[in-house]
PDB file of C-alpha atoms in Angstrom:
ATOM      1  CA  UNK A  11     -41.323 123.987  85.794  1.00  0.00           C
ATOM      2  CA  UNK A  12     -37.122 124.851  84.688  1.00  0.00           C
ATOM      3  CA  UNK A  13     -35.311 127.630  85.319  1.00  0.00           C
ATOM      4  CA  UNK A  14     -35.954 129.186  81.691  1.00  0.00           C
ATOM      5  CA  UNK A  15     -38.786 129.056  81.829  1.00  0.00           C
ATOM      6  CA  UNK A  16     -38.849 131.150  84.919  1.00  0.00           C
ATOM      7  CA  UNK A  17     -36.311 133.151  83.547  1.00  0.00           C
ATOM      8  CA  UNK A  18     -38.645 133.921  80.017  1.00  0.00           C
ATOM      9  CA  UNK A  19     -41.549 135.358  83.117  1.00  0.00           C
ATOM     10  CA  UNK A  20     -39.062 136.905  84.722  1.00  0.00           C
ATOM     11  CA  UNK A  21     -37.909 138.574  81.239  1.00  0.00           C
ATOM     12  CA  UNK A  22     -41.113 139.451  80.223  1.00  0.00           C
ATOM     13  CA  UNK A  23     -41.656 142.617  83.052  1.00  0.00           C
ATOM     14  CA  UNK A  24     -41.185 145.846  82.415  1.00  0.00           C
ATOM     15  CA  UNK A  25     -37.265 145.604  83.212  1.00  0.00           C
ATOM     16  CA  UNK A  26     -36.588 143.014  80.329  1.00  0.00           C
ATOM     17  CA  UNK A  27     -34.851 146.260  78.554  1.00  0.00           C
ATOM     18  CA  UNK A  28     -32.536 147.338  80.743  1.00  0.00           C
ATOM     19  CA  UNK A  29     -28.767 146.626  80.772  1.00  0.00           C
ATOM     20  CA  UNK A  30     -28.593 142.968  81.956  1.00  0.00           C
ATOM     21  CA  UNK A  31     -31.048 142.464  79.893  1.00  0.00           C
ATOM     22  CA  UNK A  32     -29.011 139.493  77.888  1.00  0.00           C
ATOM     23  CA  UNK A  33     -27.581 138.423  80.510  1.00  0.00           C
ATOM     24  CA  UNK A  34     -30.761 137.186  82.398  1.00  0.00           C
ATOM     25  CA  UNK A  35     -31.729 134.636  80.448  1.00  0.00           C
ATOM     26  CA  UNK A  36     -27.716 133.292  80.227  1.00  0.00           C
ATOM     27  CA  UNK A  37     -27.322 133.552  83.958  1.00  0.00           C
ATOM     28  CA  UNK A  38     -31.046 131.092  84.045  1.00  0.00           C
ATOM     29  CA  UNK A  39     -29.130 128.857  82.093  1.00  0.00           C
ATOM     30  CA  UNK A  40     -26.503 128.208  84.164  1.00  0.00           C
ATOM     31  CA  UNK A  41     -28.470 127.962  87.163  1.00  0.00           C
ATOM     32  CA  UNK A  42     -30.513 125.111  85.509  1.00  0.00           C
ATOM     33  CA  UNK A  43     -26.942 123.931  84.822  1.00  0.00           C
ATOM     34  CA  UNK A  44     -25.903 123.728  88.569  1.00  0.00           C
ATOM     35  CA  UNK A  45     -28.626 121.972  88.903  1.00  0.00           C
ATOM     36  CA  UNK A  46     -30.230 125.139  91.480  1.00  0.00           C
ATOM     37  CA  UNK A  47     -33.839 123.868  92.745  1.00  0.00           C
ATOM     38  CA  UNK A  48     -37.188 126.256  91.164  1.00  0.00           C
ATOM     39  CA  UNK A  49     -37.499 128.700  93.613  1.00  0.00           C
ATOM     40  CA  UNK A  50     -33.624 129.224  94.153  1.00  0.00           C
ATOM     41  CA  UNK A  51     -33.283 130.124  91.270  1.00  0.00           C
ATOM     42  CA  UNK A  52     -36.667 131.599  90.975  1.00  0.00           C
ATOM     43  CA  UNK A  53     -35.176 133.806  93.493  1.00  0.00           C
ATOM     44  CA  UNK A  54     -31.656 134.539  92.608  1.00  0.00           C
ATOM     45  CA  UNK A  55     -33.017 135.391  89.088  1.00  0.00           C
ATOM     46  CA  UNK A  56     -35.543 138.117  90.792  1.00  0.00           C
ATOM     47  CA  UNK A  57     -32.441 139.571  92.484  1.00  0.00           C
ATOM     48  CA  UNK A  58     -30.533 139.757  89.089  1.00  0.00           C
ATOM     49  CA  UNK A  59     -33.813 141.630  87.606  1.00  0.00           C
ATOM     50  CA  UNK A  60     -33.636 144.334  90.892  1.00  0.00           C
ATOM     51  CA  UNK A  61     -29.948 144.837  89.423  1.00  0.00           C
ATOM     52  CA  UNK A  62     -30.558 145.767  85.986  1.00  0.00           C
ATOM     53  CA  UNK A  63     -33.804 147.829  87.245  1.00  0.00           C
ATOM     54  CA  UNK A  64     -31.306 149.501  89.971  1.00  0.00           C
ATOM     55  CA  UNK A  65     -28.636 149.362  86.622  1.00  0.00           C
ATOM     56  CA  UNK A  66     -30.848 151.313  84.160  1.00  0.00           C
ATOM     57  CA  UNK A  67     -32.534 153.653  87.261  1.00  0.00           C
ATOM     58  CA  UNK A  68     -28.995 154.374  87.794  1.00  0.00           C
ATOM     59  CA  UNK A  69     -28.236 155.051  83.762  1.00  0.00           C
ATOM     60  CA  UNK A  70     -24.832 152.727  84.051  1.00  0.00           C
ATOM     61  CA  UNK A  71     -24.414 150.423  81.102  1.00  0.00           C
ATOM     62  CA  UNK A  72     -23.569 146.597  81.628  1.00  0.00           C
ATOM     63  CA  UNK A  73     -19.731 147.091  81.597  1.00  0.00           C
ATOM     64  CA  UNK A  74     -19.340 149.760  85.216  1.00  0.00           C
ATOM     65  CA  UNK A  75     -20.467 146.082  86.905  1.00  0.00           C
ATOM     66  CA  UNK A  76     -18.074 145.286  89.640  1.00  0.00           C
ATOM     67  CA  UNK A  77     -17.685 144.755  92.455  1.00  0.00           C
ATOM     68  CA  UNK A  78     -17.930 148.752  94.111  1.00  0.00           C
ATOM     69  CA  UNK A  79     -20.904 148.510  91.738  1.00  0.00           C
ATOM     70  CA  UNK A  80     -22.787 146.009  93.639  1.00  0.00           C
ATOM     71  CA  UNK A  81     -21.948 147.009  97.108  1.00  0.00           C
ATOM     72  CA  UNK A  82     -23.583 150.309  96.133  1.00  0.00           C
ATOM     73  CA  UNK A  83     -26.751 148.371  94.608  1.00  0.00           C
ATOM     74  CA  UNK A  84     -26.790 146.373  98.127  1.00  0.00           C
ATOM     75  CA  UNK A  85     -26.816 149.755 100.623  1.00  0.00           C
ATOM     76  CA  UNK A  86     -29.432 150.510  98.116  1.00  0.00           C
ATOM     77  CA  UNK A  87     -31.196 147.069  98.120  1.00  0.00           C
ATOM     78  CA  UNK A  88     -30.128 147.574 102.687  1.00  0.00           C
ATOM     79  CA  UNK A  89     -31.741 150.597 102.861  1.00  0.00           C
ATOM     80  CA  UNK A  90     -35.447 148.887 101.013  1.00  0.00           C
ATOM     81  CA  UNK A  91     -34.926 146.733 103.647  1.00  0.00           C
ATOM     82  CA  UNK A  92     -34.706 144.081 100.753  1.00  0.00           C
ATOM     83  CA  UNK A  93     -30.801 143.002 101.524  1.00  0.00           C
ATOM     84  CA  UNK A  94     -30.289 139.527 102.788  1.00  0.00           C
ATOM     85  CA  UNK A  95     -26.454 137.838 103.295  1.00  0.00           C
ATOM     86  CA  UNK A  96     -26.975 135.487 100.514  1.00  0.00           C
ATOM     87  CA  UNK A  97     -27.567 138.299  98.315  1.00  0.00           C
ATOM     88  CA  UNK A  98     -23.956 138.899  98.241  1.00  0.00           C
ATOM     89  CA  UNK A  99     -23.168 136.024  97.349  1.00  0.00           C
ATOM     90  CA  UNK A 100     -25.025 135.641  93.752  1.00  0.00           C
ATOM     91  CA  UNK A 101     -24.429 138.761  92.773  1.00  0.00           C
ATOM     92  CA  UNK A 102     -20.770 138.246  93.377  1.00  0.00           C
ATOM     93  CA  UNK A 103     -21.877 134.549  91.476  1.00  0.00           C
ATOM     94  CA  UNK A 104     -23.205 136.174  88.537  1.00  0.00           C
ATOM     95  CA  UNK A 105     -20.032 139.198  88.335  1.00  0.00           C
ATOM     96  CA  UNK A 106     -17.618 135.476  88.300  1.00  0.00           C
ATOM     97  CA  UNK A 107     -19.704 134.172  86.313  1.00  0.00           C
ATOM     98  CA  UNK A 108     -19.972 137.085  83.578  1.00  0.00           C
ATOM     99  CA  UNK A 109     -16.432 138.014  83.555  1.00  0.00           C
ATOM    100  CA  UNK A 110     -15.161 133.774  83.381  1.00  0.00           C
ATOM    101  CA  UNK A 111     -17.298 134.517  80.034  1.00  0.00           C
ATOM    102  CA  UNK A 112     -15.682 136.801  78.676  1.00  0.00           C
ATOM    103  CA  UNK A 113     -19.368 139.328  78.552  1.00  0.00           C
ATOM    104  CA  UNK A 114     -17.202 141.356  81.815  1.00  0.00           C
ATOM    105  CA  UNK A 115     -13.887 143.117  81.543  1.00  0.00           C
ATOM    106  CA  UNK A 116     -11.778 141.327  84.096  1.00  0.00           C
ATOM    107  CA  UNK A 117     -10.004 144.586  86.249  1.00  0.00           C
ATOM    108  CA  UNK A 118      -6.686 144.376  86.324  1.00  0.00           C
ATOM    109  CA  UNK A 119      -5.540 145.531  89.682  1.00  0.00           C
ATOM    110  CA  UNK A 120      -2.200 144.822  91.777  1.00  0.00           C
ATOM    111  CA  UNK A 121      -3.133 142.589  94.630  1.00  0.00           C
ATOM    112  CA  UNK A 122      -2.436 143.781  98.042  1.00  0.00           C
ATOM    113  CA  UNK A 123      -0.584 141.210 100.788  1.00  0.00           C
ATOM    114  CA  UNK A 124      -4.647 140.866 102.435  1.00  0.00           C
ATOM    115  CA  UNK A 125      -5.397 139.778  98.374  1.00  0.00           C
ATOM    116  CA  UNK A 126      -2.830 137.127  98.070  1.00  0.00           C
ATOM    117  CA  UNK A 127      -2.923 136.190 101.993  1.00  0.00           C
ATOM    118  CA  UNK A 128      -7.064 135.474 101.290  1.00  0.00           C
ATOM    119  CA  UNK A 129      -6.465 133.883  97.888  1.00  0.00           C
ATOM    120  CA  UNK A 130      -3.698 131.078  99.157  1.00  0.00           C
ATOM    121  CA  UNK A 131      -6.547 130.671 102.234  1.00  0.00           C
ATOM    122  CA  UNK A 132      -9.140 129.531  99.517  1.00  0.00           C
ATOM    123  CA  UNK A 133      -6.877 127.863  97.126  1.00  0.00           C
ATOM    124  CA  UNK A 134      -5.897 125.849 100.577  1.00  0.00           C
ATOM    125  CA  UNK A 135     -10.098 125.484 101.006  1.00  0.00           C
ATOM    126  CA  UNK A 136     -10.363 124.346  97.400  1.00  0.00           C
ATOM    127  CA  UNK A 137      -7.405 121.761  97.248  1.00  0.00           C
ATOM    128  CA  UNK A 138      -7.368 120.716 100.777  1.00  0.00           C
ATOM    129  CA  UNK A 139     -10.640 120.215 102.591  1.00  0.00           C
ATOM    130  CA  UNK A 140     -12.861 119.765  98.971  1.00  0.00           C
ATOM    131  CA  UNK A 141     -14.761 122.643  99.857  1.00  0.00           C
ATOM    132  CA  UNK A 142     -17.995 124.238  97.124  1.00  0.00           C
ATOM    133  CA  UNK A 143     -17.690 127.401  96.059  1.00  0.00           C
ATOM    134  CA  UNK A 144     -21.125 128.808  97.772  1.00  0.00           C
ATOM    135  CA  UNK A 145     -19.284 127.588 101.064  1.00  0.00           C
ATOM    136  CA  UNK A 146     -15.564 129.631 100.397  1.00  0.00           C
ATOM    137  CA  UNK A 147     -18.083 132.806  99.100  1.00  0.00           C
ATOM    138  CA  UNK A 148     -19.261 133.148 102.819  1.00  0.00           C
ATOM    139  CA  UNK A 149     -16.211 132.045 104.224  1.00  0.00           C
ATOM    140  CA  UNK A 150     -13.941 134.261 102.555  1.00  0.00           C
ATOM    141  CA  UNK A 151     -15.678 137.822 103.602  1.00  0.00           C
ATOM    142  CA  UNK A 152     -15.396 136.707 107.323  1.00  0.00           C
ATOM    143  CA  UNK A 153     -11.541 135.970 106.986  1.00  0.00           C
ATOM    144  CA  UNK A 154     -10.588 139.455 105.068  1.00  0.00           C
ATOM    145  CA  UNK A 155     -12.872 140.853 107.676  1.00  0.00           C
ATOM    146  CA  UNK A 156     -10.199 139.401 110.328  1.00  0.00           C
ATOM    147  CA  UNK A 157      -6.981 139.845 108.722  1.00  0.00           C
ATOM    148  CA  UNK A 158      -7.871 143.202 107.845  1.00  0.00           C
ATOM    149  CA  UNK A 159      -8.900 144.682 111.601  1.00  0.00           C
ATOM    150  CA  UNK A 160      -5.890 142.086 112.652  1.00  0.00           C
ATOM    151  CA  UNK A 161      -3.626 142.823 110.126  1.00  0.00           C
ATOM    152  CA  UNK A 162      -4.493 146.250 108.585  1.00  0.00           C
ATOM    153  CA  UNK A 163      -5.003 146.381 104.865  1.00  0.00           C
TER     154      UNK A 163
END
């Protein structure tokens, strides 16, 4: 079974009308292009459909999807007892992919010193260490937390 078949089975559920409905099949295609295993892709799509349902319940459109929105969803998801650490990475991957594809606006914000240092470290991990995006996505929150606790904002 391919990821697109998996997406079709997920989007045929009642929540296929939410604010992310048109993006779910697109994201499934991206997962297929990137070679994700069926089970992994299915889990990622299930999480995105939960986000879609939550956005619909909150009466929020896809254009409001940003990092604070993801934080609120993950907090809600955690209260439901369903928020493993990899969920944050999956949702951040979705958000960045939608922004890169021009489906969501990229926020225009001033970078703090912490942001610039974290970005420089991410660039180092990419260019010098050759780490994959998923690995860097796991490293960077830890590095940011360390820098923030040690030096403040």
